[in-house]
Coordinates of C-alpha atoms in Angstrom, one line a residue:
T619 CA 0.2 0.1 0.0
L620 CA 2.6 2.3 1.3
V621 CA 4.6 1.5 -2.4
S622 CA 1.5 2.1 -4.4
L623 CA 1.2 5.4 -2.8
Y624 CA 4.4 6.6 -3.2
V625 CA 3.9 5.9 -6.8
F626 CA 0.7 7.9 -7.2
V627 CA 2.5 10.6 -5.4
A628 CA 6.0 11.2 -7.3
T629 CA 3.7 10.7 -10.5
R630 CA 1.0 13.5 -9.7
A631 CA 4.3 15.5 -8.7
A632 CA 6.2 15.1 -11.2
H633 CA 2.9 16.2 -13.8
G634 CA 2.6 19.3 -11.3
V635 CA 6.2 20.3 -11.4
A636 CA 5.7 20.1 -15.6
V637 CA 2.7 22.0 -15.5
N638 CA 4.0 24.8 -13.3
N639 CA 7.2 24.9 -15.7
V640 CA 5.0 25.6 -18.7
L641 CA 2.7 28.1 -16.8
M642 CA 5.8 30.1 -15.9
Q643 CA 7.6 30.3 -19.2
V644 CA 4.1 31.3 -21.1
R645 CA 3.6 33.8 -18.3
E646 CA 7.2 35.1 -18.4
A647 CA 7.2 35.0 -22.2
T648 CA 4.1 37.2 -22.7
N649 CA 4.9 39.9 -19.8
D650 CA 7.9 40.8 -21.3
I651 CA 6.6 40.9 -24.9
C652 CA 3.6 43.4 -23.8
R653 CA 5.8 45.5 -21.6
T654 CA 8.0 45.9 -25.0
I655 CA 5.1 46.6 -26.5
A656 CA 3.8 49.0 -23.8
N657 CA 7.0 51.0 -23.9
S658 CA 7.3 51.3 -27.6
V659 CA 6.5 54.1 -30.3
R660 CA 4.9 51.7 -32.5
C661 CA 4.4 48.4 -33.5
E662 CA 3.9 47.0 -37.0
L663 CA 3.9 43.3 -38.1
V664 CA 6.7 42.4 -40.8
N665 CA 6.2 39.1 -42.8
V666 CA 9.7 37.7 -43.4
G667 CA 9.8 34.7 -45.7
G668 CA 6.0 34.2 -45.5
K669 CA 6.5 34.3 -41.4
T670 CA 5.1 37.3 -39.5
A671 CA 7.1 39.1 -36.8
L672 CA 6.2 41.5 -34.5
K673 CA 8.3 44.4 -34.8
C674 CA 8.2 47.3 -32.1
T675 CA 9.7 50.7 -32.3
M676 CA 11.3 51.8 -28.9
P677 CA 12.2 55.5 -27.5
E678 CA 15.2 56.8 -28.1
Q679 CA 16.4 57.4 -24.3
E680 CA 16.9 54.4 -22.5
G681 CA 16.4 53.9 -18.9
A682 CA 16.3 51.5 -15.9
T683 CA 16.8 47.7 -17.1
D684 CA 15.9 44.4 -15.1
A685 CA 18.4 41.6 -14.1
R686 CA 18.4 40.7 -17.8
G687 CA 19.6 44.0 -19.1
N688 CA 16.2 44.2 -21.1
V689 CA 15.2 48.0 -20.5
V690 CA 11.9 48.1 -18.6
E691 CA 11.8 52.3 -18.5
Y692 CA 12.4 55.0 -21.2
I693 CA 12.9 58.7 -20.7
P694 CA 10.9 60.9 -22.9
K695 CA 13.3 63.4 -25.1
S696 CA 11.8 66.3 -24.4
L697 CA 8.4 68.5 -24.0
S698 CA 6.4 69.9 -26.5
P699 CA 4.8 73.6 -26.2
R700 CA 1.6 71.8 -25.2
A701 CA 3.6 69.8 -22.7
I702 CA 3.0 66.4 -24.6
E703 CA 6.1 64.2 -24.2
Q704 CA 8.4 63.3 -27.1
W705 CA 9.9 60.5 -27.2
G706 CA 12.1 59.9 -30.3
V707 CA 12.8 56.9 -32.3
G708 CA 15.6 54.0 -30.7
K709 CA 15.7 50.6 -31.2
R710 CA 13.6 48.0 -32.9
I711 CA 13.0 44.9 -31.2
W712 CA 11.9 42.2 -32.8
F713 CA 9.7 38.8 -31.5
Y714 CA 9.5 36.1 -34.0
Q715 CA 9.4 32.1 -34.1
A716 CA 12.3 30.5 -36.5
D717 CA 14.4 27.7 -36.4
A718 CA 17.3 26.6 -33.9
T719 CA 19.7 29.3 -36.1
G720 CA 17.6 32.3 -34.7
V721 CA 17.0 33.7 -38.6
P722 CA 13.5 35.3 -39.2
G723 CA 11.7 33.7 -42.1
T724 CA 13.1 30.2 -41.4
T725 CA 10.6 27.5 -40.3
G726 CA 10.6 26.6 -36.9
T727 CA 8.8 27.1 -33.5
V728 CA 11.6 28.7 -31.3
L729 CA 10.8 32.1 -29.7
W730 CA 13.3 34.7 -30.5
K731 CA 14.2 38.4 -29.8
A732 CA 16.3 40.3 -31.6
V733 CA 17.4 43.8 -31.3
R734 CA 18.6 46.3 -34.2
V735 CA 19.1 50.0 -34.5
D736 CA 17.4 50.4 -38.0
D737 CA 14.3 48.7 -39.8
A738 CA 16.5 46.1 -41.7
V739 CA 15.5 42.6 -40.9
P740 CA 17.8 40.9 -38.4
S741 CA 19.9 38.0 -38.8
S742 CA 21.0 35.7 -36.2
A743 CA 23.8 38.0 -34.9
D744 CA 20.6 40.2 -33.6
V745 CA 19.4 37.8 -31.3
D746 CA 19.1 39.3 -27.7
R747 CA 20.8 36.4 -26.4
D748 CA 20.2 37.2 -22.8
W749 CA 16.5 37.2 -23.5
S750 CA 16.8 33.9 -25.6
Y751 CA 18.9 31.8 -23.4
Y752 CA 20.2 31.4 -20.1
Y753 CA 22.3 34.5 -18.7
G754 CA 24.1 34.1 -22.0
S755 CA 24.8 30.2 -22.2
T756 CA 24.0 27.5 -24.6
V757 CA 20.9 26.1 -23.1
Y758 CA 17.4 27.7 -24.7
R759 CA 15.6 29.7 -22.2
W760 CA 11.7 29.5 -24.2
N761 CA 11.7 25.2 -24.8
L762 CA 8.2 25.1 -23.9
I763 CA 6.8 27.7 -26.2
T764 CA 5.0 26.3 -29.3
S765 CA 3.6 29.3 -30.7
A766 CA 3.3 33.1 -30.1
T767 CA 0.9 35.2 -32.5
F768 CA 0.5 38.9 -32.6
T769 CA -2.6 40.9 -34.2
V770 CA -2.0 45.2 -34.6
N771 CA -4.4 47.9 -34.6
P772 CA -2.8 51.0 -35.4
T773 CA -5.7 53.3 -35.1
A774 CA -6.5 52.1 -31.3
R775 CA -2.3 51.6 -30.9
R776 CA -2.8 48.4 -29.7
T777 CA -1.3 45.0 -30.1
S778 CA -2.4 41.5 -29.0
V779 CA -0.2 38.6 -27.7
S780 CA -1.4 35.1 -27.8
V781 CA 1.9 32.6 -26.2
T782 CA 0.8 29.0 -25.9
G783 CA 3.1 26.6 -24.4
S784 CA 3.3 22.9 -24.2
V785 CA 4.4 20.0 -22.1
R786 CA 4.4 16.3 -21.9
A787 CA 4.8 15.0 -18.4
R788 CA 5.6 11.2 -17.9
G789 CA 5.7 9.1 -14.7
M790 CA 6.3 5.4 -15.2
E791 CA 9.8 6.1 -17.5
E792 CA 11.0 8.0 -14.9
R793 CA 10.6 5.3 -12.2
G794 CA 11.5 2.3 -14.6
D795 CA 8.2 0.9 -14.0
P796 CA 7.6 -0.5 -17.7
S797 CA 4.6 -2.4 -16.7
A798 CA 2.6 0.8 -15.0
I799 CA -0.8 1.0 -16.7
D800 CA -2.4 3.5 -14.8
T801 CA -3.6 6.5 -16.9
I802 CA -2.3 8.8 -14.4
D803 CA 1.2 7.2 -15.2
M804 CA 0.7 7.6 -18.8
A805 CA 2.5 10.7 -20.9
Q806 CA 0.3 13.3 -20.8
T807 CA 0.5 16.5 -22.8
Y808 CA -0.5 19.7 -21.1
T809 CA -1.1 22.8 -23.2
L810 CA -1.9 26.5 -22.1
T811 CA -2.4 29.4 -24.0
M812 CA -2.3 33.0 -22.3
S813 CA -4.0 35.9 -24.3
R814 CA -3.3 39.6 -23.4
E815 CA -3.2 43.1 -25.1
S816 CA -1.2 46.1 -24.7
F817 CA -1.6 49.7 -25.8
W818 CA 1.7 51.2 -27.0
L819 CA 3.1 54.8 -25.5
R820 CA 0.5 57.8 -25.6
W821 CA -1.9 55.3 -27.1
R822 CA -4.2 58.2 -25.7
K823 CA -4.0 60.8 -28.3

């Protein structure tokens, strides 16, 4: 009885960890993308080789950054005579899915972030490694993200983001017990989608 109880608890714990991991990745990726959108002066969808990428034009003057070096605050460049904030034009931040090379337009489900100082399509050299990998290592950060889609409403200055993650949790293989037939022990796929909308800077005209 104790062995059966241990098997059940261990399996459920393993599945719980898997579900929590995909939740954290989807939530963190969505938050980072939406924060970039909220700080941008303009967002647009760009077609690269038949694939859609989101390009956000950021303000000129960068402010505070987070632990991974992502800019989380921007400073107005000046004020107009009517006290309207003027942000200028700075870097272009791209979000897109591609293959393991990180080249936009390639077929793949890997989520990438790239940064450029102009409107040219980014290359693999423009990938933000601190965002896409674990602290500049070669271990990819968003391995559970399977889809990221974007829609842009330029009139409302609003961008919608939908991020999907998926994980296949196992139980019996981890314990080396191929005879297990309980459905709880079988491999299960958990999928989570998070959708949000973000407005650009000065969305109220």
